[in-house]
GROMACS .gro file of C-alpha atoms in nm:
model
  462
    1MET     CA    1   1.106   1.606  -1.657
    2ASP     CA    2   0.830   1.737  -1.884
    3SER     CA    3   0.715   2.064  -1.725
    4PRO     CA    4   0.339   1.980  -1.687
    5PHE     CA    5   0.432   1.680  -1.475
    6LEU     CA    6   0.707   1.835  -1.265
    7SER     CA    7   0.513   1.957  -0.964
    8GLY     CA    8   0.382   1.636  -0.807
    9ALA     CA    9   0.696   1.433  -0.863
   10SER     CA   10   0.911   1.721  -0.740
   11GLN     CA   11   0.712   1.737  -0.416
   12ALA     CA   12   0.743   1.363  -0.357
   13TRP     CA   13   1.112   1.355  -0.454
   14ALA     CA   14   1.184   1.641  -0.213
   15ALA     CA   15   1.000   1.455   0.066
   16LEU     CA   16   1.236   1.165   0.005
   17GLY     CA   17   1.535   1.394   0.061
   18ALA     CA   18   1.676   1.325  -0.283
   19ASP     CA   19   1.890   1.518  -0.530
   20SER     CA   20   1.653   1.738  -0.729
   21SER     CA   21   1.884   1.742  -1.031
   22LEU     CA   22   1.800   1.376  -1.097
   23LEU     CA   23   1.445   1.476  -1.190
   24GLU     CA   24   1.586   1.584  -1.525
   25ARG     CA   25   1.625   1.214  -1.607
   26VAL     CA   26   1.247   1.155  -1.593
   27SER     CA   27   0.999   1.201  -1.876
   28CYS     CA   28   0.629   1.114  -1.903
   29GLY     CA   29   0.395   1.030  -2.187
   30GLY     CA   30   0.133   0.791  -2.318
   31ALA     CA   31  -0.246   0.777  -2.300
   32SER     CA   32  -0.359   0.949  -1.979
   33GLY     CA   33  -0.734   0.883  -1.968
   34GLY     CA   34  -0.734   0.579  -1.742
   35LEU     CA   35  -0.812   0.739  -1.405
   36PRO     CA   36  -1.078   1.007  -1.462
   37ALA     CA   37  -1.176   1.197  -1.147
   38ARG     CA   38  -1.247   1.546  -1.018
   39LEU     CA   39  -0.936   1.527  -0.802
   40PRO     CA   40  -0.591   1.498  -0.967
   41VAL     CA   41  -0.570   1.119  -0.934
   42MET     CA   42  -0.366   1.073  -1.251
   43GLU     CA   43  -0.115   1.328  -1.124
   44LEU     CA   44  -0.082   1.136  -0.797
   45ALA     CA   45  -0.039   0.807  -0.981
   46ARG     CA   46   0.214   0.946  -1.226
   47ALA     CA   47   0.417   1.122  -0.956
   48THR     CA   48   0.439   0.823  -0.722
   49VAL     CA   49   0.544   0.585  -0.997
   50ALA     CA   50   0.793   0.843  -1.128
   51VAL     CA   51   0.974   0.884  -0.795
   52CYS     CA   52   0.974   0.509  -0.733
   53SER     CA   53   1.123   0.449  -1.076
   54LEU     CA   54   1.382   0.721  -1.024
   55ALA     CA   55   1.476   0.584  -0.680
   56ALA     CA   56   1.522   0.242  -0.841
   57ALA     CA   57   1.736   0.394  -1.116
   58GLU     CA   58   1.947   0.580  -0.860
   59LEU     CA   59   2.016   0.259  -0.665
   60ALA     CA   60   2.080   0.070  -0.989
   61SER     CA   61   2.348   0.325  -1.069
   62LEU     CA   62   2.528   0.236  -0.746
   63ARG     CA   63   2.504  -0.137  -0.817
   64THR     CA   64   2.622  -0.115  -1.179
   65ARG     CA   65   2.873   0.174  -1.136
   66ARG     CA   66   2.713   0.351  -1.431
   67PRO     CA   67   2.530   0.683  -1.467
   68VAL     CA   68   2.174   0.698  -1.337
   69PRO     CA   69   1.953   0.549  -1.611
   70ARG     CA   70   1.675   0.748  -1.768
   71VAL     CA   71   1.317   0.693  -1.658
   72ARG     CA   72   1.016   0.704  -1.889
   73VAL     CA   73   0.679   0.700  -1.711
   74ASP     CA   74   0.405   0.566  -1.934
   75ASP     CA   75   0.060   0.689  -1.829
   76GLU     CA   76  -0.117   0.387  -1.973
   77ALA     CA   77   0.108   0.152  -1.774
   78VAL     CA   78   0.052   0.362  -1.461
   79ALA     CA   79  -0.327   0.362  -1.491
   80THR     CA   80  -0.335  -0.012  -1.560
   81ALA     CA   81  -0.119  -0.081  -1.255
   82PHE     CA   82  -0.341   0.134  -1.031
   83LEU     CA   83  -0.633  -0.083  -1.144
   84SER     CA   84  -0.439  -0.410  -1.109
   85ASP     CA   85  -0.654  -0.548  -0.827
   86ARG     CA   86  -0.960  -0.515  -1.051
   87LEU     CA   87  -0.797  -0.648  -1.368
   88VAL     CA   88  -0.633  -0.966  -1.238
   89ARG     CA   89  -0.779  -1.292  -1.378
   90VAL     CA   90  -0.720  -1.663  -1.318
   91ASP     CA   91  -0.833  -1.883  -1.607
   92GLY     CA   92  -1.043  -1.588  -1.719
   93ARG     CA   93  -1.221  -1.551  -1.385
   94ALA     CA   94  -1.242  -1.214  -1.213
   95TRP     CA   95  -1.302  -1.156  -0.842
   96SER     CA   96  -1.502  -0.899  -0.652
   97THR     CA   97  -1.274  -0.666  -0.456
   98PHE     CA   98  -1.552  -0.565  -0.213
   99SER     CA   99  -1.803  -0.776  -0.023
  100PRO     CA  100  -2.173  -0.678  -0.021
  101LEU     CA  101  -2.137  -0.538   0.333
  102SER     CA  102  -1.848  -0.309   0.233
  103ARG     CA  103  -2.032  -0.004   0.105
  104PHE     CA  104  -2.211   0.323   0.185
  105TRP     CA  105  -2.521   0.317   0.404
  106ARG     CA  106  -2.775   0.591   0.470
  107THR     CA  107  -2.800   0.705   0.834
  108THR     CA  108  -3.035   0.946   1.009
  109ASP     CA  109  -2.801   1.236   0.938
  110GLY     CA  110  -2.595   1.139   0.634
  111TRP     CA  111  -2.380   0.848   0.523
  112VAL     CA  112  -2.140   0.593   0.670
  113ARG     CA  113  -1.911   0.347   0.496
  114THR     CA  114  -1.830   0.004   0.630
  115HIS     CA  115  -1.555  -0.244   0.544
  116ALA     CA  116  -1.629  -0.614   0.584
  117ASN     CA  117  -1.414  -0.792   0.326
  118TYR     CA  118  -1.249  -1.015   0.587
  119PRO     CA  119  -1.473  -1.264   0.772
  120HIS     CA  120  -1.369  -1.138   1.116
  121HIS     CA  121  -1.449  -0.778   1.022
  122ARG     CA  122  -1.787  -0.889   0.885
  123ALA     CA  123  -1.866  -1.075   1.208
  124ARG     CA  124  -1.774  -0.774   1.422
  125LEU     CA  125  -1.987  -0.540   1.209
  126LEU     CA  126  -2.290  -0.764   1.248
  127ALA     CA  127  -2.231  -0.802   1.623
  128ALA     CA  128  -2.200  -0.427   1.674
  129LEU     CA  129  -2.532  -0.368   1.499
  130GLY     CA  130  -2.708  -0.655   1.674
  131VAL     CA  131  -2.758  -0.844   1.348
  132PRO     CA  132  -2.742  -1.226   1.371
  133GLU     CA  133  -2.529  -1.417   1.121
  134ARG     CA  134  -2.735  -1.492   0.812
  135ALA     CA  135  -2.724  -1.521   0.433
  136GLU     CA  136  -2.565  -1.228   0.253
  137GLU     CA  137  -2.880  -1.075   0.104
  138GLU     CA  138  -3.068  -1.103   0.432
  139ALA     CA  139  -2.767  -0.958   0.617
  140GLU     CA  140  -2.763  -0.658   0.384
  141ASP     CA  141  -3.128  -0.584   0.452
  142ALA     CA  142  -3.083  -0.621   0.828
  143VAL     CA  143  -2.771  -0.401   0.833
  144ALA     CA  144  -2.949  -0.133   0.629
  145ARG     CA  145  -3.240  -0.129   0.874
  146ALA     CA  146  -3.010  -0.113   1.178
  147ILE     CA  147  -2.797   0.169   1.037
  148ALA     CA  148  -3.097   0.369   0.913
  149GLY     CA  149  -3.198   0.435   1.273
  150LEU     CA  150  -2.857   0.562   1.388
  151THR     CA  151  -2.641   0.865   1.323
  152ALA     CA  152  -2.324   0.815   1.119
  153LEU     CA  153  -2.104   0.879   1.423
  154GLU     CA  154  -2.305   0.631   1.632
  155VAL     CA  155  -2.240   0.363   1.372
  156GLN     CA  156  -1.871   0.457   1.345
  157GLU     CA  157  -1.803   0.445   1.716
  158SER     CA  158  -2.006   0.134   1.796
  159VAL     CA  159  -1.852  -0.066   1.514
  160TYR     CA  160  -1.498   0.045   1.601
  161ALA     CA  161  -1.560  -0.042   1.966
  162ALA     CA  162  -1.647  -0.395   1.852
  163GLY     CA  163  -1.325  -0.422   1.649
  164GLY     CA  164  -1.491  -0.363   1.313
  165LEU     CA  165  -1.457  -0.088   1.057
  166ALA     CA  166  -1.698   0.196   0.980
  167VAL     CA  167  -1.635   0.564   0.911
  168ALA     CA  168  -1.882   0.851   0.899
  169ALA     CA  169  -1.874   1.048   0.576
  170ARG     CA  170  -1.732   1.398   0.623
  171GLY     CA  171  -1.658   1.693   0.404
  172PRO     CA  172  -1.301   1.823   0.369
  173ARG     CA  173  -1.373   2.112   0.607
  174ASP     CA  174  -1.517   1.882   0.874
  175TRP     CA  175  -1.211   1.659   0.851
  176ALA     CA  176  -0.976   1.958   0.870
  177ASP     CA  177  -1.158   2.077   1.184
  178SER     CA  178  -1.126   1.739   1.357
  179GLN     CA  179  -0.830   1.667   1.583
  180GLN     CA  180  -0.700   1.385   1.363
  181GLY     CA  181  -0.749   1.584   1.044
  182ALA     CA  182  -0.563   1.884   1.186
  183MET     CA  183  -0.273   1.662   1.289
  184VAL     CA  184  -0.257   1.497   0.946
  185ALA     CA  185  -0.247   1.842   0.784
  186GLY     CA  186   0.057   1.926   0.995
  187GLN     CA  187   0.255   1.626   0.872
  188PRO     CA  188   0.472   1.599   0.561
  189LEU     CA  189   0.381   1.357   0.283
  190LEU     CA  190   0.618   1.104   0.441
  191THR     CA  191   0.897   1.101   0.697
  192THR     CA  192   1.244   0.953   0.678
  193ALA     CA  193   1.487   0.936   0.967
  194ARG     CA  194   1.817   0.785   1.076
  195ILE     CA  195   1.735   0.619   1.409
  196GLY     CA  196   2.060   0.438   1.484
  197ASP     CA  197   2.423   0.400   1.388
  198ALA     CA  198   2.553   0.130   1.157
  199PRO     CA  199   2.842   0.098   0.913
  200ASP     CA  200   2.798   0.199   0.550
  201ARG     CA  201   2.606  -0.063   0.352
  202ARG     CA  202   2.846  -0.164   0.076
  203LEU     CA  203   2.628  -0.324  -0.188
  204GLY     CA  204   2.816  -0.532  -0.443
  205ASP     CA  205   2.791  -0.508  -0.819
  206ALA     CA  206   2.459  -0.640  -0.948
  207ALA     CA  207   2.233  -0.599  -1.247
  208GLN     CA  208   1.927  -0.525  -1.032
  209PRO     CA  209   1.910  -0.262  -0.757
  210CYS     CA  210   1.774  -0.494  -0.486
  211ALA     CA  211   1.966  -0.808  -0.579
  212GLY     CA  212   2.083  -0.997  -0.271
  213LEU     CA  213   1.861  -0.802  -0.030
  214ARG     CA  214   1.614  -0.976   0.201
  215VAL     CA  215   1.278  -0.816   0.277
  216LEU     CA  216   1.041  -0.927   0.553
  217ASP     CA  217   0.690  -0.833   0.439
  218LEU     CA  218   0.451  -0.789   0.733
  219THR     CA  219   0.174  -0.620   0.537
  220ARG     CA  220  -0.178  -0.688   0.416
  221VAL     CA  221  -0.406  -0.547   0.147
  222LEU     CA  222  -0.315  -0.322  -0.038
  223ALA     CA  223  -0.052  -0.048  -0.009
  224GLY     CA  224   0.213  -0.253   0.172
  225PRO     CA  225   0.191  -0.550  -0.067
  226VAL     CA  226   0.218  -0.310  -0.364
  227ALA     CA  227   0.543  -0.177  -0.215
  228THR     CA  228   0.695  -0.518  -0.150
  229ARG     CA  229   0.577  -0.644  -0.488
  230THR     CA  230   0.782  -0.361  -0.637
  231LEU     CA  231   1.091  -0.451  -0.433
  232ALA     CA  232   1.055  -0.810  -0.557
  233LEU     CA  233   1.043  -0.682  -0.915
  234LEU     CA  234   1.376  -0.509  -0.852
  235GLY     CA  235   1.549  -0.827  -0.736
  236ALA     CA  236   1.479  -0.851  -0.361
  237ASP     CA  237   1.404  -1.182  -0.189
  238VAL     CA  238   1.065  -1.091  -0.038
  239LEU     CA  239   0.909  -1.322   0.219
  240ARG     CA  240   0.559  -1.231   0.329
  241ILE     CA  241   0.461  -1.346   0.677
  242ASP     CA  242   0.101  -1.364   0.800
  243ALA     CA  243  -0.055  -1.494   1.117
  244PRO     CA  244  -0.224  -1.830   1.044
  245GLN     CA  245  -0.534  -1.724   1.238
  246LEU     CA  246  -0.593  -1.419   1.016
  247PRO     CA  247  -0.752  -1.526   0.686
  248GLU     CA  248  -0.623  -1.375   0.364
  249SER     CA  249  -0.781  -1.366   0.022
  250GLN     CA  250  -0.603  -1.581  -0.236
  251GLU     CA  251  -0.758  -1.357  -0.501
  252ALA     CA  252  -0.590  -1.050  -0.351
  253HIS     CA  253  -0.263  -1.240  -0.327
  254ASN     CA  254  -0.291  -1.327  -0.697
  255ASP     CA  255  -0.244  -0.955  -0.765
  256THR     CA  256  -0.001  -0.842  -0.494
  257GLY     CA  257   0.200  -1.162  -0.446
  258MET     CA  258   0.393  -1.125  -0.771
  259GLY     CA  259   0.762  -1.209  -0.727
  260LYS     CA  260   0.726  -1.303  -0.358
  261ARG     CA  261   0.699  -1.606  -0.135
  262SER     CA  262   0.439  -1.637   0.139
  263THR     CA  263   0.439  -1.817   0.472
  264THR     CA  264   0.257  -1.811   0.805
  265LEU     CA  265   0.403  -1.781   1.155
  266ASP     CA  266   0.223  -1.739   1.486
  267LEU     CA  267   0.435  -1.490   1.681
  268GLY     CA  268   0.249  -1.584   1.997
  269GLU     CA  269   0.388  -1.938   1.976
  270ASN     CA  270   0.747  -2.001   2.092
  271THR     CA  271   0.872  -2.210   1.801
  272ASP     CA  272   0.734  -1.973   1.538
  273ARG     CA  273   0.865  -1.676   1.737
  274ARG     CA  274   1.218  -1.821   1.728
  275ARG     CA  275   1.187  -1.893   1.357
  276PHE     CA  276   1.078  -1.534   1.297
  277GLY     CA  277   1.375  -1.408   1.500
  278GLU     CA  278   1.614  -1.606   1.279
  279LEU     CA  279   1.458  -1.455   0.968
  280LEU     CA  280   1.478  -1.108   1.119
  281ASP     CA  281   1.845  -1.147   1.209
  282ALA     CA  282   1.924  -1.204   0.841
  283ALA     CA  283   1.687  -0.941   0.698
  284ASP     CA  284   1.790  -0.613   0.534
  285VAL     CA  285   1.444  -0.453   0.519
  286VAL     CA  286   1.130  -0.492   0.730
  287VAL     CA  287   0.803  -0.350   0.597
  288THR     CA  288   0.501  -0.337   0.830
  289GLY     CA  289   0.144  -0.244   0.744
  290TYR     CA  290  -0.046  -0.316   1.062
  291ARG     CA  291  -0.206  -0.042   1.270
  292PRO     CA  292   0.028   0.122   1.524
  293GLY     CA  293   0.042  -0.084   1.842
  294ALA     CA  294  -0.046  -0.416   1.679
  295LEU     CA  295   0.314  -0.544   1.655
  296GLU     CA  296   0.462  -0.374   1.961
  297GLN     CA  297   0.360  -0.665   2.183
  298PHE     CA  298   0.610  -0.878   1.992
  299GLY     CA  299   0.896  -0.631   2.039
  300LEU     CA  300   0.878  -0.498   1.686
  301THR     CA  301   0.908  -0.126   1.762
  302PRO     CA  302   1.154   0.065   1.544
  303GLU     CA  303   1.379   0.118   1.846
  304ALA     CA  304   1.387  -0.252   1.932
  305LEU     CA  305   1.449  -0.347   1.571
  306ALA     CA  306   1.732  -0.094   1.542
  307GLU     CA  307   1.896  -0.232   1.855
  308ARG     CA  308   1.863  -0.594   1.746
  309ARG     CA  309   1.959  -0.545   1.381
  310PRO     CA  310   2.170  -0.228   1.327
  311GLY     CA  311   2.161  -0.120   0.964
  312LEU     CA  312   1.807  -0.237   0.905
  313VAL     CA  313   1.569  -0.038   0.686
  314ILE     CA  314   1.231  -0.019   0.859
  315ALA     CA  315   0.930   0.098   0.660
  316GLN     CA  316   0.600   0.152   0.841
  317LEU     CA  317   0.262   0.211   0.685
  318SER     CA  318  -0.065   0.296   0.859
  319ALA     CA  319  -0.408   0.425   0.764
  320TRP     CA  320  -0.434   0.730   0.989
  321GLY     CA  321  -0.075   0.800   1.100
  322HIS     CA  322   0.138   0.717   1.404
  323TYR     CA  323  -0.013   1.006   1.602
  324GLY     CA  324  -0.343   1.149   1.719
  325PRO     CA  325  -0.663   0.994   1.857
  326TRP     CA  326  -0.706   0.768   1.552
  327ARG     CA  327  -0.351   0.629   1.552
  328GLU     CA  328  -0.456   0.279   1.663
  329ARG     CA  329  -0.767   0.258   1.449
  330ARG     CA  330  -0.790   0.013   1.166
  331GLY     CA  331  -0.841   0.158   0.822
  332PHE     CA  332  -0.845   0.095   0.450
  333ASP     CA  333  -0.830   0.315   0.140
  334SER     CA  334  -1.207   0.328   0.100
  335LEU     CA  335  -1.254   0.444   0.461
  336VAL     CA  336  -0.982   0.708   0.438
  337GLN     CA  337  -1.155   0.848   0.131
  338VAL     CA  338  -1.476   0.882   0.333
  339ALA     CA  339  -1.317   1.042   0.641
  340THR     CA  340  -1.104   1.298   0.458
  341GLY     CA  341  -1.378   1.439   0.233
  342ILE     CA  342  -1.269   1.269  -0.089
  343ALA     CA  343  -1.597   1.078  -0.110
  344GLU     CA  344  -1.790   1.405  -0.087
  345LEU     CA  345  -1.572   1.575  -0.348
  346GLU     CA  346  -1.612   1.281  -0.589
  347GLY     CA  347  -1.982   1.233  -0.517
  348SER     CA  348  -2.309   1.408  -0.596
  349PRO     CA  349  -2.575   1.583  -0.386
  350ASP     CA  350  -2.752   1.246  -0.366
  351SER     CA  351  -2.467   1.021  -0.252
  352PRO     CA  352  -2.091   1.007  -0.184
  353GLY     CA  353  -1.854   0.892  -0.456
  354THR     CA  354  -1.526   0.706  -0.489
  355LEU     CA  355  -1.197   0.745  -0.670
  356PRO     CA  356  -1.162   0.549  -0.996
  357ALA     CA  357  -0.909   0.318  -0.827
  358GLN     CA  358  -0.781   0.253  -0.478
  359ALA     CA  359  -0.537   0.528  -0.554
  360LEU     CA  360  -0.441   0.605  -0.195
  361ASP     CA  361  -0.330   0.244  -0.153
  362HIS     CA  362  -0.142   0.218  -0.480
  363GLY     CA  363   0.014   0.563  -0.458
  364THR     CA  364   0.126   0.512  -0.099
  365GLY     CA  365   0.265   0.173  -0.196
  366TYR     CA  366   0.492   0.321  -0.462
  367LEU     CA  367   0.599   0.597  -0.224
  368LEU     CA  368   0.680   0.333   0.037
  369ALA     CA  369   0.893   0.137  -0.209
  370ALA     CA  370   1.065   0.461  -0.313
  371GLY     CA  371   1.141   0.536   0.052
  372VAL     CA  372   1.305   0.197   0.099
  373LEU     CA  373   1.511   0.236  -0.219
  374ARG     CA  374   1.630   0.582  -0.116
  375ALA     CA  375   1.716   0.456   0.233
  376LEU     CA  376   1.931   0.184   0.079
  377THR     CA  377   2.106   0.443  -0.135
  378GLU     CA  378   2.171   0.668   0.165
  379GLN     CA  379   2.298   0.372   0.366
  380HIS     CA  380   2.550   0.306   0.092
  381ARG     CA  381   2.683   0.657   0.148
  382THR     CA  382   2.652   0.714   0.522
  383GLY     CA  383   2.526   0.393   0.687
  384GLY     CA  384   2.276   0.403   0.974
  385THR     CA  385   1.949   0.234   1.060
  386ARG     CA  386   1.669   0.400   0.865
  387LEU     CA  387   1.298   0.450   0.936
  388ILE     CA  388   1.038   0.549   0.675
  389ARG     CA  389   0.678   0.623   0.773
  390LEU     CA  390   0.374   0.686   0.557
  391ALA     CA  391  -0.001   0.699   0.609
  392LEU     CA  392  -0.293   0.675   0.370
  393ALA     CA  393  -0.441   0.985   0.534
  394GLN     CA  394  -0.126   1.185   0.453
  395THR     CA  395  -0.144   1.073   0.090
  396ALA     CA  396  -0.511   1.175   0.089
  397HIS     CA  397  -0.421   1.521   0.219
  398TRP     CA  398  -0.163   1.554  -0.060
  399LEU     CA  399  -0.422   1.454  -0.320
  400VAL     CA  400  -0.680   1.705  -0.195
  401HIS     CA  401  -0.453   1.997  -0.105
  402GLY     CA  402  -0.107   1.946  -0.256
  403LEU     CA  403  -0.158   1.840  -0.616
  404ALA     CA  404  -0.302   2.027  -0.913
  405PRO     CA  405  -0.433   1.876  -1.237
  406ALA     CA  406  -0.182   1.886  -1.520
  407PRO     CA  407  -0.295   2.064  -1.836
  408GLY     CA  408  -0.378   1.865  -2.143
  409LYS     CA  409  -0.659   1.643  -2.264
  410ASP     CA  410  -0.716   1.279  -2.181
  411GLU     CA  411  -0.639   1.033  -2.456
  412GLY     CA  412  -0.780   0.688  -2.524
  413PHE     CA  413  -0.688   0.424  -2.267
  414ASP     CA  414  -0.654   0.049  -2.328
  415ALA     CA  415  -0.539  -0.161  -2.034
  416GLU     CA  416  -0.490  -0.463  -2.260
  417HIS     CA  417  -0.165  -0.309  -2.383
  418ARG     CA  418  -0.020  -0.341  -2.033
  419MET     CA  419  -0.134  -0.689  -1.933
  420ALA     CA  420   0.056  -1.018  -1.941
  421GLU     CA  421  -0.020  -1.386  -1.886
  422THR     CA  422   0.174  -1.659  -1.708
  423ASP     CA  423   0.115  -2.003  -1.564
  424SER     CA  424   0.075  -2.017  -1.187
  425PRO     CA  425  -0.022  -2.272  -0.922
  426MET     CA  426  -0.375  -2.129  -0.936
  427GLY     CA  427  -0.409  -2.154  -1.315
  428ARG     CA  428  -0.343  -1.923  -1.607
  429LEU     CA  429  -0.282  -1.585  -1.446
  430ARG     CA  430  -0.348  -1.259  -1.629
  431HIS     CA  431  -0.203  -0.957  -1.452
  432ALA     CA  432  -0.098  -0.597  -1.499
  433LEU     CA  433   0.265  -0.536  -1.587
  434PRO     CA  434   0.471  -0.324  -1.347
  435PRO     CA  435   0.470   0.051  -1.414
  436VAL     CA  436   0.804   0.105  -1.238
  437SER     CA  437   1.076   0.100  -1.499
  438TYR     CA  438   1.400   0.260  -1.613
  439ASP     CA  439   1.642   0.202  -1.900
  440GLY     CA  440   1.784  -0.146  -1.861
  441GLY     CA  441   1.554  -0.236  -1.571
  442PRO     CA  442   1.326  -0.542  -1.534
  443VAL     CA  443   1.000  -0.543  -1.727
  444ASN     CA  444   0.820  -0.822  -1.540
  445TRP     CA  445   0.844  -1.025  -1.221
  446ALA     CA  446   1.069  -1.330  -1.211
  447ARG     CA  447   0.796  -1.551  -1.065
  448PRO     CA  448   0.418  -1.553  -1.032
  449PRO     CA  449   0.246  -1.559  -0.692
  450GLY     CA  450   0.196  -1.898  -0.532
  451LEU     CA  451  -0.066  -2.033  -0.299
  452TRP     CA  452  -0.089  -1.798  -0.003
  453GLY     CA  453   0.089  -1.913   0.313
  454THR     CA  454   0.239  -2.232   0.169
  455ASP     CA  455   0.610  -2.146   0.137
  456ALA     CA  456   0.869  -2.251   0.391
  457PRO     CA  457   0.974  -1.979   0.641
  458VAL     CA  458   1.330  -1.958   0.509
  459TRP     CA  459   1.523  -1.722   0.286
  460SER     CA  460   1.563  -1.836  -0.074
  461ASP     CA  461   1.937  -1.897  -0.047
  462SER     CA  462   1.918  -2.072   0.292
   0.00000   0.00000   0.00000
């Protein structure tokens, strides 16, 4: 690997427990000016895509019985992919990734950020602040007035108590001094573990690393769907399952639903619960992105999954980690940026700032996919049921404290070079091409996304 780019990828590859000598098969290049920031965002993006690509190449080597292919990470492709949710178009139409009530607000002692993209989160925010449902512009004014009379922590705690999302803006030192921040700092970038015995997974010959593998996708915007979108690129049969009572954005699915199918099942209803059990009994990988505790009521703990389906790969993603006082709190990339001090570091004396992309989501998504790919490789060698865990807060800690900017100057960046168009059920879809690649690997998804929640709850070859 080119020496300026070795550090970040080496750290991530080591966290995955992989053979360091394979890093020699990776090189980087291309225009690198697509993600300008004070923090080393481009280094995070490049490193996460590099290790995901290398993990795919490593598994491809097992499936093809050939040497591990070389990986070339193109910075322009990486930056475009990290902006994919903002670049996606249907018949030329863009969509707004954030609602008017998802933003920073001034409080009596600083700033707070709210997240209200989903209707139920919006309703809970308004209820917590005592604001009646009303038109968007009027709601904004009323929310601003309500928050202006409260401290940031008062807003945070009252909104969370109502089931909504709000986080007080902190500096890096304040976060480090908090109980949750201290616990995050004590964690590795990600964890991998063998949690049960199972025979070696003998994958047959195949052109793609994930060919023939079935992935249950229990994730929502954005990191989890990025991971499963990547597994679909590499040949997996990915079936996303959502609860019918939880609304999802078709516009978001237009970006992250590439290569997948999507259905809805109500796990609280007996018939759907049985159908889900049948899908689970034939799955190879389960990826979850709900907050810790949300799926346990349905018996979906790692221990229960390992007992029911020995040899499963279980990948779990959360915002704040599976530990500490915030373990069961909801969270999104934008809120993790605010809590961990990133917003302060990227801001000005007058207001907090943001990263140039939802880089915590995208970066964690590629790390999650890499973890699954490496688990499949290790299962081929030594079997076992495998558990991978990541958290947006751990990726944030890595960005702030573990990565350093690579030397060199930014070059011109043109996302148009890394976009493609295809027909879809929604119309003419324009989307970013995948950044994960290796010699001989796929260059685009086999199918576009469909209408969210409309596929049958069956595996493709059933």
